[in-house]
CSV table of C-alpha atoms in Angstrom, one decimal:
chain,number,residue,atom,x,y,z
A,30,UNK,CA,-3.0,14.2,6.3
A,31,UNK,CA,-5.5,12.0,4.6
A,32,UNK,CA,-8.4,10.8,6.0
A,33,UNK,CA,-9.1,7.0,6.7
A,34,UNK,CA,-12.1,5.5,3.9
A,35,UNK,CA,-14.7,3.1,4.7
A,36,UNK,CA,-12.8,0.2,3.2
A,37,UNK,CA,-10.2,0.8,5.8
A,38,UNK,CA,-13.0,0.1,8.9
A,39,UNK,CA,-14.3,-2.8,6.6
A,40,UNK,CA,-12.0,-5.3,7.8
A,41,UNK,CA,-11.2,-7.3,11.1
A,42,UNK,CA,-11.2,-5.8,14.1
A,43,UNK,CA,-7.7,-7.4,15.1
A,44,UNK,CA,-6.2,-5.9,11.9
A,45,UNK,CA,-7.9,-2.4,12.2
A,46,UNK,CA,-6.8,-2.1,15.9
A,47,UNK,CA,-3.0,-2.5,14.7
A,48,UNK,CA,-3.0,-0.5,11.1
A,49,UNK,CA,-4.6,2.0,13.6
A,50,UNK,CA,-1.5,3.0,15.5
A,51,UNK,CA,0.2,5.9,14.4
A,52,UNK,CA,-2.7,7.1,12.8
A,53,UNK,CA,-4.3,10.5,14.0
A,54,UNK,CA,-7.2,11.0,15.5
A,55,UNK,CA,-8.8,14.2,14.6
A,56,UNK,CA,-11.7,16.3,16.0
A,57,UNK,CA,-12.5,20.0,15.0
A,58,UNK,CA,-14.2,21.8,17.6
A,59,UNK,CA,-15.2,25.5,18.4
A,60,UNK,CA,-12.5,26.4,16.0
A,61,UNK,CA,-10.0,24.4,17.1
A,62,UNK,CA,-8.2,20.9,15.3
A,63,UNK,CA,-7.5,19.1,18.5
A,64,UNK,CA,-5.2,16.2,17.3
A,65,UNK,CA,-3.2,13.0,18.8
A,66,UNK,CA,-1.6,10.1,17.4
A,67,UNK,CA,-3.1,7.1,18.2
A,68,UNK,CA,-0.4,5.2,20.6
A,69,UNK,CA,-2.9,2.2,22.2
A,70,UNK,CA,-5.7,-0.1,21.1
A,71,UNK,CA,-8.0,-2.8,22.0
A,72,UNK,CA,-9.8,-5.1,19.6
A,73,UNK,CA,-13.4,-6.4,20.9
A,74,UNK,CA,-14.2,-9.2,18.4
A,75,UNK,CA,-18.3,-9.5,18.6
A,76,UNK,CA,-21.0,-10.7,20.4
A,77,UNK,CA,-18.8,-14.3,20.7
A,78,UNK,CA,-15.8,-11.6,22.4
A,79,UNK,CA,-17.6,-12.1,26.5
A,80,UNK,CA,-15.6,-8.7,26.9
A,81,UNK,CA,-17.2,-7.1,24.0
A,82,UNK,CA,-20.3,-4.8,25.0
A,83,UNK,CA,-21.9,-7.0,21.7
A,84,UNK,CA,-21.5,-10.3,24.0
A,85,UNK,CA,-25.2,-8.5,25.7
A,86,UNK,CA,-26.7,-8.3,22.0
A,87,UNK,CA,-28.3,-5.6,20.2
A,88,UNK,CA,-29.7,-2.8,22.8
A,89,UNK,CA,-30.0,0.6,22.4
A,90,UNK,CA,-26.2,1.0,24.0
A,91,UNK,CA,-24.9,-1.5,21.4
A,92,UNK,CA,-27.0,-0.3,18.3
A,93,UNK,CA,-24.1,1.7,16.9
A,94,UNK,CA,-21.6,-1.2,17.5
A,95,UNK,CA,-23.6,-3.8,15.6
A,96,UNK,CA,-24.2,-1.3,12.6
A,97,UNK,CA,-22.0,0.0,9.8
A,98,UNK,CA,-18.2,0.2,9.8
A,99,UNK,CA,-16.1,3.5,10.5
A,100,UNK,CA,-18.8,5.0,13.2
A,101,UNK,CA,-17.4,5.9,16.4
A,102,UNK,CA,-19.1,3.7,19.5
A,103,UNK,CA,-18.8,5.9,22.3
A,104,UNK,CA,-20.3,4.8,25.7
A,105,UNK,CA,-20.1,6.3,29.5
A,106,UNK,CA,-18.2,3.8,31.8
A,107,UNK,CA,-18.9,4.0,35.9
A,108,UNK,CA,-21.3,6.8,35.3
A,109,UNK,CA,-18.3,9.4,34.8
A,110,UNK,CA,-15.7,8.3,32.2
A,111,UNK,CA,-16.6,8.3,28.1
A,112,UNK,CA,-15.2,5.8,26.1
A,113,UNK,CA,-14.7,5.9,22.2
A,114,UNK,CA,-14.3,3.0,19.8
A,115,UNK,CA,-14.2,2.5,16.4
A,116,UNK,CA,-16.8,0.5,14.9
A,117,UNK,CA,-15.2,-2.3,12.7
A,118,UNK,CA,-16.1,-5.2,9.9
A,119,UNK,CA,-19.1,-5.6,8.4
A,120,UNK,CA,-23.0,-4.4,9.5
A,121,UNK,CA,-24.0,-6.8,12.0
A,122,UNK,CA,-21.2,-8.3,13.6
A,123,UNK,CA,-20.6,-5.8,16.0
A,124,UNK,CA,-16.8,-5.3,16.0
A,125,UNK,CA,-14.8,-2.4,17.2
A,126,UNK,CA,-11.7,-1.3,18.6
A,127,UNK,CA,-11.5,1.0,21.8
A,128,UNK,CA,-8.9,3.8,21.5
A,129,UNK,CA,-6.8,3.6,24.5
A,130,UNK,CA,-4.2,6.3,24.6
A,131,UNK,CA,-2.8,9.2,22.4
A,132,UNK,CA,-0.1,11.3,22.2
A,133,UNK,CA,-0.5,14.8,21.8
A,134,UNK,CA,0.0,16.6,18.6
A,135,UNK,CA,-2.0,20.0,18.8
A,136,UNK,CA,-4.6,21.7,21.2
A,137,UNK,CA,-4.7,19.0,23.6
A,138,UNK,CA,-5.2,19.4,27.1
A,139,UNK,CA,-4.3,17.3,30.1
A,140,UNK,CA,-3.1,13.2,29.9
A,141,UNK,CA,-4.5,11.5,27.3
A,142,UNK,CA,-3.1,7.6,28.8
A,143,UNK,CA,-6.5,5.9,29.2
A,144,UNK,CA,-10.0,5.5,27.0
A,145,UNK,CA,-11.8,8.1,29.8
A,146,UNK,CA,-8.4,11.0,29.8
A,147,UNK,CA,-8.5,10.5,25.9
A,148,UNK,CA,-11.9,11.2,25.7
A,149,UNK,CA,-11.8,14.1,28.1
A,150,UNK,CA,-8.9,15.6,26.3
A,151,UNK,CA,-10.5,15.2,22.9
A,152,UNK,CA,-13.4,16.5,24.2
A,153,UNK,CA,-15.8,13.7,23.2
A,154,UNK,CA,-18.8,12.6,24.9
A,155,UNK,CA,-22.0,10.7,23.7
A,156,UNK,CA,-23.1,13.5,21.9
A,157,UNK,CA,-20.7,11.8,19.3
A,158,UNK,CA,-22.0,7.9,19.9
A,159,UNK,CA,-23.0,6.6,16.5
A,160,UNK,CA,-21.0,9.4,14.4
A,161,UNK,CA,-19.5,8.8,11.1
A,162,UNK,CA,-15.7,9.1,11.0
A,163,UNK,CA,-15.9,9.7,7.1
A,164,UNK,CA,-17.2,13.0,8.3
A,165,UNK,CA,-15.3,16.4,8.8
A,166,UNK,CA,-15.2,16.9,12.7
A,167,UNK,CA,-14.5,13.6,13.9
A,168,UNK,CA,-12.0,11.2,11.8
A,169,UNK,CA,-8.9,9.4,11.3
A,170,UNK,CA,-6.5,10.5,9.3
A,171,UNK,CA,-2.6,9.2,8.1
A,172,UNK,CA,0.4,11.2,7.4
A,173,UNK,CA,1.9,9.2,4.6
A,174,UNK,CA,4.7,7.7,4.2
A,175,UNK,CA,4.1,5.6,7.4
A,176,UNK,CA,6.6,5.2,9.1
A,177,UNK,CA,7.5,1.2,10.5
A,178,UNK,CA,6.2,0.6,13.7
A,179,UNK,CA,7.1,-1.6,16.8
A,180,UNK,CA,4.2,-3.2,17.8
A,181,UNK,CA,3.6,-5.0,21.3
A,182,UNK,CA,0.7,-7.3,22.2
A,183,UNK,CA,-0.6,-7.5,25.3
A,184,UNK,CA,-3.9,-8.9,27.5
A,185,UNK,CA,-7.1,-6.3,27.3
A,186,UNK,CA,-7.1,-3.9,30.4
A,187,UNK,CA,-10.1,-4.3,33.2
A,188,UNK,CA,-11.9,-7.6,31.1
A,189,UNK,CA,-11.0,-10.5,34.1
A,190,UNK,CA,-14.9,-10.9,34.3
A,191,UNK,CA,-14.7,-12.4,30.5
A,192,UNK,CA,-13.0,-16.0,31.5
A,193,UNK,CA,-10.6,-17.1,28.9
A,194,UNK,CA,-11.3,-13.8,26.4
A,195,UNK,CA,-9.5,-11.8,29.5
A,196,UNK,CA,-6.2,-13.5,28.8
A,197,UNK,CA,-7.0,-12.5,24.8
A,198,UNK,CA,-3.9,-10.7,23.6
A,199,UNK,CA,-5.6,-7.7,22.0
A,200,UNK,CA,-4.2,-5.0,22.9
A,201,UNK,CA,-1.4,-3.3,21.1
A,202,UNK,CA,0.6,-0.3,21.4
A,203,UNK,CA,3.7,1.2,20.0
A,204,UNK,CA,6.8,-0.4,22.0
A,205,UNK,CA,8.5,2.4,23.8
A,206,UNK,CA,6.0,5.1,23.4
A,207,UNK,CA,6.0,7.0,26.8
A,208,UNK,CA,1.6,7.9,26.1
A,209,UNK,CA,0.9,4.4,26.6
A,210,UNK,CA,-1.2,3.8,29.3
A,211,UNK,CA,0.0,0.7,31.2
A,212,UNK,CA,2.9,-1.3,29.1
C-alpha cells in the first residue's frame, strides 16, 4: 500500500470525498495495524456549507479544520461519539470530508457503519484531532491498481438544521457495499 501525499488533500472537498473510497484507512497502535477500506463519505464545503462545523468560524473546535490539508479533524459528537474527518483544500477554507463507514480489513473490532462505530473501532479519539495523515500511525493509504468503482450520491446524514445544504448531495458510498451505513 502507498500512502496518500499532501497534493492529494490539496484539492476540493467534493473530489477528495469520492477519490477517497476504496482507499484504506490506517492506524498503528500498541502494535497492531488496524485497517478498513473506506466504504462512505461526506463532503462539508466551508464556512458557506451551514452543515459544516466551519459555518461557526474559526474556534478552538474548528482550528484544525480551517488549517492545512491532509490533518485529521476529529471532534466528540453528543458528548459520547468521536468523529474523524479529513481536512481538505487549501489553509483557510476550512474543508473536510467526514469518514462515514469502513469495511474491515485487519484487527478491527466491532461495526464500523457510522462516523462514531468507525471511530470506536479504529480506536481514534481527540487525542488524534489535528494530526497529520502524512505521518506513520494514522494515514491513508491505496493499493494500486484501483480498481473502478460504483459510486452513489446521496443527501448528508443528520444535517436537516442546515436549510437547503441538508438536501446537498454529498455523500457517497460504494453502490452495493454491505459496510455502508444507511444506503
Amino acid at each position: 500500500m502507498r500512502k496518500l501525499d499532501r497534493a492529494f488533500y490539496d484539492r476540493d472537498a467534493q473530489l477528495v470525498a469520492r477519490d477517497l473510497l476504496g482507499r484504506y484507512l490506517v492506524h498503528r497502535v500498541g502494535g497492531l495495524e488496524r485497517v478498513g477500506r473506506i466504504v462512505e463519505v461526506e463532503a462539508y464545503l466551508g464556512p458557506h456549507d451551514l452543515a459544516a462545523h466551519s459555518s461557526k468560524g474559526l474556534t478552538p473546535r474548528t482550528r484544525v479544520m480551517f488549517g492545512a490539508p491532509g490533518h485529521a479533524y476529529v471532534y466528540l459528537i453528543y458528548g459520547m461519539h468521536h468523529c474523524v474527518n479529513v481536512v481538505t483544500e487549501a489553509e483557510g477554507r476550512a474543508s473536510a470530508v467526514l469518514l462515514r463507514a469502513l469495511e474491515p480489513v485487519s484487527h478491527l473490532e466491532g461495526r464500523t457503519q457510522g462516523p462514531g462505530l468507525l471511530c470506536k473501532a479504529m480506536g481514534l479519539d481527540l487525542r488524534h484531532n489535528g494530526a497529520d495523515l502524512l505521518g506513520d500511525d494514522l494515514y491513508v493509504a491505496e493499493a494500486l491498481p484501483m480498481p473502478p468503482l460504483r459510486i452513489v450520491r446521496r443527501p448528508r446524514i443528520g444535517v436537516d438544521y442546515a436549510g437547503h445544504w441538508a438536501r446537498r448531495l454529498l455523500r457517497f458510498y460504494i453502490r452495493d457495499n454491505r459496510w455502508v451505513s444507511k444506503p
